[in-house]
GROMACS .gro file of C-alpha atoms in nm:
model
  420
    1UNK     CA    1  -5.168   0.517   2.784
    2UNK     CA    2  -5.211   0.681   2.444
    3UNK     CA    3  -5.411   0.999   2.498
    4UNK     CA    4  -5.428   1.082   2.130
    5UNK     CA    5  -5.706   0.962   1.901
    6UNK     CA    6  -5.486   1.008   1.598
    7UNK     CA    7  -5.290   0.728   1.434
    8UNK     CA    8  -4.950   0.777   1.268
    9UNK     CA    9  -5.120   0.766   0.928
   10UNK     CA   10  -5.305   1.088   1.014
   11UNK     CA   11  -4.973   1.271   0.988
   12UNK     CA   12  -4.871   1.139   0.643
   13UNK     CA   13  -4.983   1.444   0.443
   14UNK     CA   14  -4.815   1.680   0.690
   15UNK     CA   15  -4.486   1.491   0.669
   16UNK     CA   16  -4.496   1.458   0.289
   17UNK     CA   17  -4.565   1.827   0.265
   18UNK     CA   18  -4.280   1.902   0.503
   19UNK     CA   19  -4.017   1.682   0.338
   20UNK     CA   20  -3.990   1.795  -0.022
   21UNK     CA   21  -3.659   1.670  -0.170
   22UNK     CA   22  -3.536   1.997  -0.317
   23UNK     CA   23  -3.269   2.241  -0.211
   24UNK     CA   24  -3.527   2.518  -0.211
   25UNK     CA   25  -3.746   2.334   0.040
   26UNK     CA   26  -3.447   2.264   0.263
   27UNK     CA   27  -3.341   2.628   0.269
   28UNK     CA   28  -3.700   2.732   0.341
   29UNK     CA   29  -3.718   2.494   0.638
   30UNK     CA   30  -3.381   2.623   0.762
   31UNK     CA   31  -3.496   2.985   0.756
   32UNK     CA   32  -3.814   2.892   0.943
   33UNK     CA   33  -3.625   2.704   1.213
   34UNK     CA   34  -3.321   2.930   1.261
   35UNK     CA   35  -3.489   3.177   1.503
   36UNK     CA   36  -3.585   2.880   1.726
   37UNK     CA   37  -3.238   2.724   1.750
   38UNK     CA   38  -3.140   2.890   2.077
   39UNK     CA   39  -3.319   2.864   2.410
   40UNK     CA   40  -3.638   2.713   2.267
   41UNK     CA   41  -3.446   2.429   2.104
   42UNK     CA   42  -3.224   2.375   2.407
   43UNK     CA   43  -3.518   2.345   2.647
   44UNK     CA   44  -3.762   2.147   2.433
   45UNK     CA   45  -3.551   1.941   2.192
   46UNK     CA   46  -3.599   1.612   2.383
   47UNK     CA   47  -3.980   1.631   2.384
   48UNK     CA   48  -4.173   1.441   2.118
   49UNK     CA   49  -4.535   1.541   2.062
   50UNK     CA   50  -4.571   1.320   1.750
   51UNK     CA   51  -4.587   1.623   1.524
   52UNK     CA   52  -4.334   1.826   1.327
   53UNK     CA   53  -4.540   2.137   1.393
   54UNK     CA   54  -4.535   2.085   1.772
   55UNK     CA   55  -4.183   1.949   1.816
   56UNK     CA   56  -3.889   2.185   1.869
   57UNK     CA   57  -3.630   1.998   1.660
   58UNK     CA   58  -3.513   2.129   1.325
   59UNK     CA   59  -3.626   1.831   1.108
   60UNK     CA   60  -3.347   1.933   0.867
   61UNK     CA   61  -3.186   1.589   0.861
   62UNK     CA   62  -3.336   1.465   0.529
   63UNK     CA   63  -3.183   1.761   0.342
   64UNK     CA   64  -2.853   1.749   0.531
   65UNK     CA   65  -2.824   1.372   0.480
   66UNK     CA   66  -2.838   1.423   0.103
   67UNK     CA   67  -2.652   1.752   0.133
   68UNK     CA   68  -2.921   1.940  -0.049
   69UNK     CA   69  -2.818   2.190   0.217
   70UNK     CA   70  -2.480   2.176   0.389
   71UNK     CA   71  -2.374   2.185   0.752
   72UNK     CA   72  -2.195   2.514   0.689
   73UNK     CA   73  -2.510   2.674   0.553
   74UNK     CA   74  -2.709   2.551   0.853
   75UNK     CA   75  -2.470   2.689   1.114
   76UNK     CA   76  -2.417   3.019   0.931
   77UNK     CA   77  -2.794   3.074   0.918
   78UNK     CA   78  -2.830   2.987   1.288
   79UNK     CA   79  -2.558   3.237   1.382
   80UNK     CA   80  -2.758   3.516   1.220
   81UNK     CA   81  -3.006   3.482   1.508
   82UNK     CA   82  -2.800   3.346   1.798
   83UNK     CA   83  -2.453   3.371   1.941
   84UNK     CA   84  -2.231   3.068   1.974
   85UNK     CA   85  -2.319   3.010   2.340
   86UNK     CA   86  -2.698   3.026   2.309
   87UNK     CA   87  -2.703   2.799   2.002
   88UNK     CA   88  -2.437   2.554   2.123
   89UNK     CA   89  -2.681   2.266   2.188
   90UNK     CA   90  -2.798   2.280   1.828
   91UNK     CA   91  -2.448   2.335   1.689
   92UNK     CA   92  -2.331   2.025   1.874
   93UNK     CA   93  -2.610   1.825   1.712
   94UNK     CA   94  -2.485   1.935   1.371
   95UNK     CA   95  -2.134   1.824   1.466
   96UNK     CA   96  -2.265   1.482   1.578
   97UNK     CA   97  -2.319   1.402   1.210
   98UNK     CA   98  -1.966   1.509   1.120
   99UNK     CA   99  -1.827   1.312   1.413
  100UNK     CA  100  -2.006   0.993   1.316
  101UNK     CA  101  -1.902   1.036   0.952
  102UNK     CA  102  -1.539   1.095   1.042
  103UNK     CA  103  -1.529   0.816   1.302
  104UNK     CA  104  -1.664   0.557   1.059
  105UNK     CA  105  -1.419   0.675   0.791
  106UNK     CA  106  -1.138   0.595   1.033
  107UNK     CA  107  -1.293   0.265   1.149
  108UNK     CA  108  -1.432   0.123   0.822
  109UNK     CA  109  -1.434  -0.238   0.943
  110UNK     CA  110  -1.731  -0.145   1.164
  111UNK     CA  111  -1.941  -0.106   0.848
  112UNK     CA  112  -1.818  -0.425   0.680
  113UNK     CA  113  -1.857  -0.624   1.003
  114UNK     CA  114  -2.208  -0.482   1.052
  115UNK     CA  115  -2.314  -0.586   0.702
  116UNK     CA  116  -2.162  -0.932   0.735
  117UNK     CA  117  -2.365  -0.985   1.051
  118UNK     CA  118  -2.674  -0.840   0.887
  119UNK     CA  119  -2.658  -1.100   0.608
  120UNK     CA  120  -2.630  -1.377   0.868
  121UNK     CA  121  -2.922  -1.240   1.072
  122UNK     CA  122  -3.145  -1.226   0.764
  123UNK     CA  123  -3.046  -1.585   0.688
  124UNK     CA  124  -3.156  -1.685   1.039
  125UNK     CA  125  -3.496  -1.530   0.973
  126UNK     CA  126  -3.529  -1.740   0.661
  127UNK     CA  127  -3.442  -2.060   0.846
  128UNK     CA  128  -3.596  -2.011   1.192
  129UNK     CA  129  -3.973  -1.966   1.210
  130UNK     CA  130  -3.972  -1.852   1.573
  131UNK     CA  131  -3.708  -1.584   1.520
  132UNK     CA  132  -3.890  -1.464   1.210
  133UNK     CA  133  -4.221  -1.442   1.397
  134UNK     CA  134  -4.062  -1.224   1.667
  135UNK     CA  135  -3.909  -1.001   1.402
  136UNK     CA  136  -4.232  -0.968   1.205
  137UNK     CA  137  -4.434  -0.880   1.516
  138UNK     CA  138  -4.188  -0.595   1.579
  139UNK     CA  139  -4.180  -0.452   1.226
  140UNK     CA  140  -4.558  -0.487   1.194
  141UNK     CA  141  -4.613  -0.296   1.518
  142UNK     CA  142  -4.774  -0.592   1.694
  143UNK     CA  143  -4.560  -0.625   2.009
  144UNK     CA  144  -4.827  -0.505   2.252
  145UNK     CA  145  -4.597  -0.224   2.372
  146UNK     CA  146  -4.819   0.064   2.271
  147UNK     CA  147  -4.554   0.331   2.227
  148UNK     CA  148  -4.322   0.102   2.026
  149UNK     CA  149  -4.605  -0.013   1.800
  150UNK     CA  150  -4.715   0.348   1.745
  151UNK     CA  151  -4.361   0.455   1.656
  152UNK     CA  152  -4.323   0.160   1.422
  153UNK     CA  153  -4.629   0.264   1.227
  154UNK     CA  154  -4.524   0.629   1.237
  155UNK     CA  155  -4.186   0.537   1.095
  156UNK     CA  156  -4.335   0.336   0.809
  157UNK     CA  157  -4.607   0.592   0.739
  158UNK     CA  158  -4.396   0.908   0.745
  159UNK     CA  159  -4.032   0.807   0.699
  160UNK     CA  160  -3.934   1.002   1.009
  161UNK     CA  161  -3.897   0.971   1.387
  162UNK     CA  162  -3.794   1.223   1.652
  163UNK     CA  163  -3.431   1.162   1.759
  164UNK     CA  164  -3.528   1.080   2.119
  165UNK     CA  165  -3.783   0.828   1.991
  166UNK     CA  166  -3.512   0.661   1.782
  167UNK     CA  167  -3.310   0.601   2.099
  168UNK     CA  168  -3.609   0.455   2.285
  169UNK     CA  169  -3.704   0.242   1.984
  170UNK     CA  170  -3.353   0.099   1.946
  171UNK     CA  171  -3.323   0.024   2.318
  172UNK     CA  172  -3.659  -0.153   2.329
  173UNK     CA  173  -3.570  -0.349   2.013
  174UNK     CA  174  -3.238  -0.473   2.155
  175UNK     CA  175  -3.301  -0.513   2.529
  176UNK     CA  176  -3.676  -0.572   2.567
  177UNK     CA  177  -3.762  -0.754   2.244
  178UNK     CA  178  -3.418  -0.924   2.233
  179UNK     CA  179  -3.391  -0.878   1.858
  180UNK     CA  180  -3.058  -0.848   1.672
  181UNK     CA  181  -2.925  -0.494   1.667
  182UNK     CA  182  -2.827  -0.523   1.301
  183UNK     CA  183  -3.185  -0.599   1.194
  184UNK     CA  184  -3.314  -0.297   1.384
  185UNK     CA  185  -3.055  -0.068   1.231
  186UNK     CA  186  -3.147  -0.197   0.885
  187UNK     CA  187  -3.517  -0.147   0.959
  188UNK     CA  188  -3.435   0.220   1.009
  189UNK     CA  189  -3.230   0.224   0.688
  190UNK     CA  190  -3.528   0.078   0.503
  191UNK     CA  191  -3.774   0.340   0.626
  192UNK     CA  192  -3.603   0.662   0.741
  193UNK     CA  193  -3.570   0.915   0.460
  194UNK     CA  194  -3.273   1.066   0.645
  195UNK     CA  195  -3.110   0.725   0.705
  196UNK     CA  196  -2.735   0.770   0.705
  197UNK     CA  197  -2.489   0.480   0.722
  198UNK     CA  198  -2.264   0.644   0.981
  199UNK     CA  199  -2.519   0.816   1.204
  200UNK     CA  200  -2.764   0.526   1.198
  201UNK     CA  201  -2.517   0.240   1.243
  202UNK     CA  202  -2.314   0.411   1.513
  203UNK     CA  203  -2.623   0.535   1.699
  204UNK     CA  204  -2.757   0.179   1.720
  205UNK     CA  205  -2.414   0.063   1.835
  206UNK     CA  206  -2.406   0.341   2.095
  207UNK     CA  207  -2.749   0.242   2.231
  208UNK     CA  208  -2.639  -0.123   2.240
  209UNK     CA  209  -2.314  -0.053   2.425
  210UNK     CA  210  -2.079  -0.129   2.135
  211UNK     CA  211  -1.970   0.223   2.041
  212UNK     CA  212  -1.885   0.344   2.391
  213UNK     CA  213  -1.792   0.001   2.519
  214UNK     CA  214  -1.968  -0.102   2.838
  215UNK     CA  215  -2.219   0.186   2.830
  216UNK     CA  216  -2.562   0.112   2.687
  217UNK     CA  217  -2.881   0.319   2.678
  218UNK     CA  218  -3.188   0.195   2.864
  219UNK     CA  219  -3.532   0.312   2.752
  220UNK     CA  220  -3.717   0.387   3.077
  221UNK     CA  221  -4.094   0.417   3.113
  222UNK     CA  222  -4.061   0.729   3.331
  223UNK     CA  223  -3.844   0.899   3.069
  224UNK     CA  224  -4.085   0.811   2.789
  225UNK     CA  225  -4.380   0.938   2.995
  226UNK     CA  226  -4.202   1.267   3.067
  227UNK     CA  227  -4.078   1.342   2.717
  228UNK     CA  228  -4.397   1.239   2.537
  229UNK     CA  229  -4.587   1.466   2.775
  230UNK     CA  230  -4.779   1.170   2.914
  231UNK     CA  231  -4.891   1.034   2.578
  232UNK     CA  232  -4.721   0.703   2.656
  233UNK     CA  233  -4.627   0.529   2.979
  234UNK     CA  234  -4.504   0.171   2.922
  235UNK     CA  235  -4.461   0.106   3.293
  236UNK     CA  236  -4.380  -0.260   3.362
  237UNK     CA  237  -4.334  -0.344   2.992
  238UNK     CA  238  -3.968  -0.258   2.942
  239UNK     CA  239  -3.644  -0.423   3.044
  240UNK     CA  240  -3.469  -0.135   3.218
  241UNK     CA  241  -3.191  -0.325   3.395
  242UNK     CA  242  -2.977  -0.391   3.090
  243UNK     CA  243  -2.637  -0.539   3.009
  244UNK     CA  244  -2.440  -0.389   2.715
  245UNK     CA  245  -2.384  -0.603   2.409
  246UNK     CA  246  -2.033  -0.735   2.355
  247UNK     CA  247  -1.843  -0.814   2.036
  248UNK     CA  248  -1.509  -0.993   2.025
  249UNK     CA  249  -1.352  -0.786   1.751
  250UNK     CA  250  -1.133  -0.478   1.735
  251UNK     CA  251  -1.179  -0.214   1.467
  252UNK     CA  252  -0.838  -0.061   1.387
  253UNK     CA  253  -0.790   0.310   1.326
  254UNK     CA  254  -0.728   0.389   0.959
  255UNK     CA  255  -0.578   0.722   0.853
  256UNK     CA  256  -0.786   0.949   0.635
  257UNK     CA  257  -0.657   0.965   0.276
  258UNK     CA  258  -0.493   1.278   0.145
  259UNK     CA  259  -0.708   1.407  -0.140
  260UNK     CA  260  -0.675   1.697  -0.379
  261UNK     CA  261  -0.912   1.990  -0.340
  262UNK     CA  262  -0.852   2.146  -0.680
  263UNK     CA  263  -1.098   2.051  -0.954
  264UNK     CA  264  -0.997   2.056  -1.319
  265UNK     CA  265  -1.210   2.161  -1.611
  266UNK     CA  266  -1.340   1.925  -1.878
  267UNK     CA  267  -1.433   1.659  -1.624
  268UNK     CA  268  -1.725   1.427  -1.563
  269UNK     CA  269  -1.880   1.500  -1.223
  270UNK     CA  270  -2.048   1.195  -1.069
  271UNK     CA  271  -2.361   1.283  -0.874
  272UNK     CA  272  -2.498   1.047  -0.607
  273UNK     CA  273  -2.744   1.073  -0.321
  274UNK     CA  274  -2.452   1.131  -0.081
  275UNK     CA  275  -2.385   1.485  -0.206
  276UNK     CA  276  -2.652   1.685  -0.385
  277UNK     CA  277  -2.469   2.017  -0.361
  278UNK     CA  278  -2.143   1.940  -0.546
  279UNK     CA  279  -2.124   2.303  -0.656
  280UNK     CA  280  -2.032   2.401  -0.300
  281UNK     CA  281  -1.699   2.221  -0.336
  282UNK     CA  282  -1.624   2.322  -0.696
  283UNK     CA  283  -1.399   2.623  -0.748
  284UNK     CA  284  -1.552   2.884  -0.973
  285UNK     CA  285  -1.909   2.918  -1.095
  286UNK     CA  286  -1.885   2.795  -1.453
  287UNK     CA  287  -1.658   2.492  -1.456
  288UNK     CA  288  -1.695   2.293  -1.774
  289UNK     CA  289  -1.807   1.964  -1.623
  290UNK     CA  290  -2.047   1.700  -1.746
  291UNK     CA  291  -2.289   1.606  -1.467
  292UNK     CA  292  -2.358   1.234  -1.453
  293UNK     CA  293  -2.629   1.121  -1.206
  294UNK     CA  294  -2.590   0.773  -1.057
  295UNK     CA  295  -2.883   0.605  -0.883
  296UNK     CA  296  -2.843   0.340  -0.616
  297UNK     CA  297  -3.029   0.013  -0.661
  298UNK     CA  298  -3.037  -0.220  -0.358
  299UNK     CA  299  -3.172  -0.575  -0.355
  300UNK     CA  300  -3.361  -0.731  -0.062
  301UNK     CA  301  -3.538  -1.061   0.008
  302UNK     CA  302  -3.892  -1.065  -0.133
  303UNK     CA  303  -4.052  -1.046   0.210
  304UNK     CA  304  -3.851  -0.733   0.301
  305UNK     CA  305  -4.032  -0.424   0.176
  306UNK     CA  306  -3.825  -0.103   0.176
  307UNK     CA  307  -4.017   0.220   0.195
  308UNK     CA  308  -4.082   0.368  -0.146
  309UNK     CA  309  -4.052   0.718   0.002
  310UNK     CA  310  -3.687   0.656   0.097
  311UNK     CA  311  -3.583   0.574  -0.260
  312UNK     CA  312  -3.813   0.842  -0.400
  313UNK     CA  313  -3.660   1.114  -0.182
  314UNK     CA  314  -3.304   1.015  -0.277
  315UNK     CA  315  -3.376   0.988  -0.650
  316UNK     CA  316  -3.574   1.312  -0.660
  317UNK     CA  317  -3.294   1.489  -0.470
  318UNK     CA  318  -3.051   1.383  -0.744
  319UNK     CA  319  -3.293   1.497  -1.014
  320UNK     CA  320  -3.346   1.833  -0.843
  321UNK     CA  321  -2.970   1.883  -0.831
  322UNK     CA  322  -2.930   1.800  -1.198
  323UNK     CA  323  -3.203   2.048  -1.290
  324UNK     CA  324  -3.049   2.314  -1.067
  325UNK     CA  325  -2.709   2.264  -1.229
  326UNK     CA  326  -2.837   2.269  -1.585
  327UNK     CA  327  -2.917   1.905  -1.669
  328UNK     CA  328  -3.299   1.909  -1.678
  329UNK     CA  329  -3.355   1.564  -1.831
  330UNK     CA  330  -3.205   1.366  -1.545
  331UNK     CA  331  -3.539   1.204  -1.463
  332UNK     CA  332  -3.526   1.025  -1.798
  333UNK     CA  333  -3.217   0.832  -1.692
  334UNK     CA  334  -3.198   0.522  -1.481
  335UNK     CA  335  -2.826   0.490  -1.422
  336UNK     CA  336  -2.799   0.190  -1.191
  337UNK     CA  337  -2.534   0.016  -1.406
  338UNK     CA  338  -2.260   0.256  -1.307
  339UNK     CA  339  -1.970   0.099  -1.495
  340UNK     CA  340  -2.140   0.105  -1.835
  341UNK     CA  341  -2.283   0.452  -1.775
  342UNK     CA  342  -1.944   0.600  -1.688
  343UNK     CA  343  -1.769   0.426  -1.977
  344UNK     CA  344  -2.032   0.545  -2.227
  345UNK     CA  345  -2.013   0.903  -2.098
  346UNK     CA  346  -1.633   0.900  -2.095
  347UNK     CA  347  -1.628   0.784  -2.456
  348UNK     CA  348  -1.892   1.037  -2.562
  349UNK     CA  349  -1.728   1.335  -2.391
  350UNK     CA  350  -1.375   1.226  -2.472
  351UNK     CA  351  -1.227   1.252  -2.123
  352UNK     CA  352  -1.107   1.015  -1.855
  353UNK     CA  353  -1.113   1.285  -1.589
  354UNK     CA  354  -1.382   1.157  -1.349
  355UNK     CA  355  -1.443   1.353  -1.028
  356UNK     CA  356  -1.671   1.318  -0.725
  357UNK     CA  357  -1.696   1.472  -0.377
  358UNK     CA  358  -1.545   1.237  -0.115
  359UNK     CA  359  -1.786   0.947  -0.074
  360UNK     CA  360  -1.817   0.844   0.292
  361UNK     CA  361  -1.844   0.486   0.416
  362UNK     CA  362  -2.184   0.345   0.323
  363UNK     CA  363  -2.378   0.175   0.044
  364UNK     CA  364  -2.269   0.421  -0.226
  365UNK     CA  365  -1.902   0.379  -0.137
  366UNK     CA  366  -1.937   0.000  -0.130
  367UNK     CA  367  -2.076   0.003  -0.482
  368UNK     CA  368  -1.825   0.262  -0.600
  369UNK     CA  369  -1.537   0.045  -0.477
  370UNK     CA  370  -1.643  -0.230  -0.717
  371UNK     CA  371  -1.694   0.018  -0.999
  372UNK     CA  372  -1.343   0.157  -0.954
  373UNK     CA  373  -1.194  -0.187  -1.015
  374UNK     CA  374  -1.395  -0.225  -1.336
  375UNK     CA  375  -1.298   0.121  -1.460
  376UNK     CA  376  -0.929   0.067  -1.383
  377UNK     CA  377  -0.928  -0.207  -1.649
  378UNK     CA  378  -1.008   0.073  -1.897
  379UNK     CA  379  -0.744   0.305  -1.750
  380UNK     CA  380  -1.014   0.526  -1.600
  381UNK     CA  381  -0.984   0.645  -1.239
  382UNK     CA  382  -1.225   0.835  -1.016
  383UNK     CA  383  -1.071   1.129  -0.832
  384UNK     CA  384  -1.237   1.221  -0.503
  385UNK     CA  385  -1.205   1.556  -0.328
  386UNK     CA  386  -1.293   1.675   0.022
  387UNK     CA  387  -1.540   1.940   0.114
  388UNK     CA  388  -1.373   2.190   0.348
  389UNK     CA  389  -1.613   2.111   0.633
  390UNK     CA  390  -1.537   1.739   0.619
  391UNK     CA  391  -1.164   1.795   0.592
  392UNK     CA  392  -1.162   2.015   0.902
  393UNK     CA  393  -1.405   1.800   1.106
  394UNK     CA  394  -1.329   1.438   1.030
  395UNK     CA  395  -0.966   1.465   1.139
  396UNK     CA  396  -1.080   1.512   1.501
  397UNK     CA  397  -1.327   1.223   1.498
  398UNK     CA  398  -1.099   0.935   1.587
  399UNK     CA  399  -1.213   0.911   1.952
  400UNK     CA  400  -1.500   1.063   2.154
  401UNK     CA  401  -1.758   1.313   2.030
  402UNK     CA  402  -1.710   1.596   2.276
  403UNK     CA  403  -1.337   1.614   2.217
  404UNK     CA  404  -1.408   1.610   1.844
  405UNK     CA  405  -1.658   1.896   1.862
  406UNK     CA  406  -1.436   2.105   2.088
  407UNK     CA  407  -1.133   2.064   1.863
  408UNK     CA  408  -1.329   2.115   1.542
  409UNK     CA  409  -1.489   2.431   1.676
  410UNK     CA  410  -1.164   2.564   1.818
  411UNK     CA  411  -0.925   2.476   1.537
  412UNK     CA  412  -1.105   2.479   1.209
  413UNK     CA  413  -1.466   2.428   1.120
  414UNK     CA  414  -1.623   2.694   1.337
  415UNK     CA  415  -1.354   2.949   1.257
  416UNK     CA  416  -1.414   2.893   0.886
  417UNK     CA  417  -1.785   2.953   0.937
  418UNK     CA  418  -1.733   3.276   1.129
  419UNK     CA  419  -1.506   3.406   0.857
  420UNK     CA  420  -1.734   3.311   0.569
   0.00000   0.00000   0.00000
């Protein structure tokens, strides 16, 4: 039973105020949360009280996703208030992102296979009225499962959900509503302002039993009642005796590419929503680079309505970065035709030296792959470079998370942080 008289829409102003797409806002949120990242976070992180102010999670994911603030900065700030042991639960959560990123980099066919299936599932909606009706009842919050419908509206209204809620939502979507996993994952991508290709796709696969094969996550009414503090209790409404999904495909391990870390002067630096702190991986403070913002433009069927706040956050994050790095008129550009934009800038500046921080598997990389082929016809090549954190974390992400985090902490990433 919902004991609150408030609807998700009542929290819109609070969430919009909380999630300002600037580096300054991200650092401010980090400083506010850092003192709470020890025992308080460890004990209360799984509870959702439908409010950023009441929840004990960091809510830093929108800024980290766009790297307006970096993982290193987050952990360094946390360690000012806590030792490694007391903050380990939170530190592990930070490493989950690095693990998912590195794992997908080394199993890229998961992303391509996911998107191929997604196209087919959308086609089924177009051609099957009954499947489409089931889907629309879910995304419109009209399933009759009170907690799910509330979370659906909260997601669309605010662009955010507590991490525990995301797990419940995905489990209910797949095992109770019997809807395709790929459509649910894309629903999150359409509405979460922190939606990340690796974390989102692999989390949905983990819940469904595809990431850790044979082990799926069941949303249980008793668990929801406990961790929403009694706000919801969907007793008798959920399928709790579940069978993991199965796919008849193997995703081979692909080695990470060897990339240069040195950055030359007189280059064009491509700026995308994947990395809005490129200065943290550039050597020196005054490199002579031309900053070129590139905005992602995705097409959907007319009846699919992506959240405007998702695109707004990403675009504003890019603009904030341009302004911070000395290109204040970025908002006047609408660079969605990347090939022409890069060619025009290359000709104007008189250089073919194009650089960009390593772009992880996802929509930006998929578009960039096509752009690289077009540019190669003009003898122009994009040179990617690793951030130190990614280089030292991704290499351990070929198998399970806990081994990855232990190795990364012991042999590289954590040591670098302690020495910085």
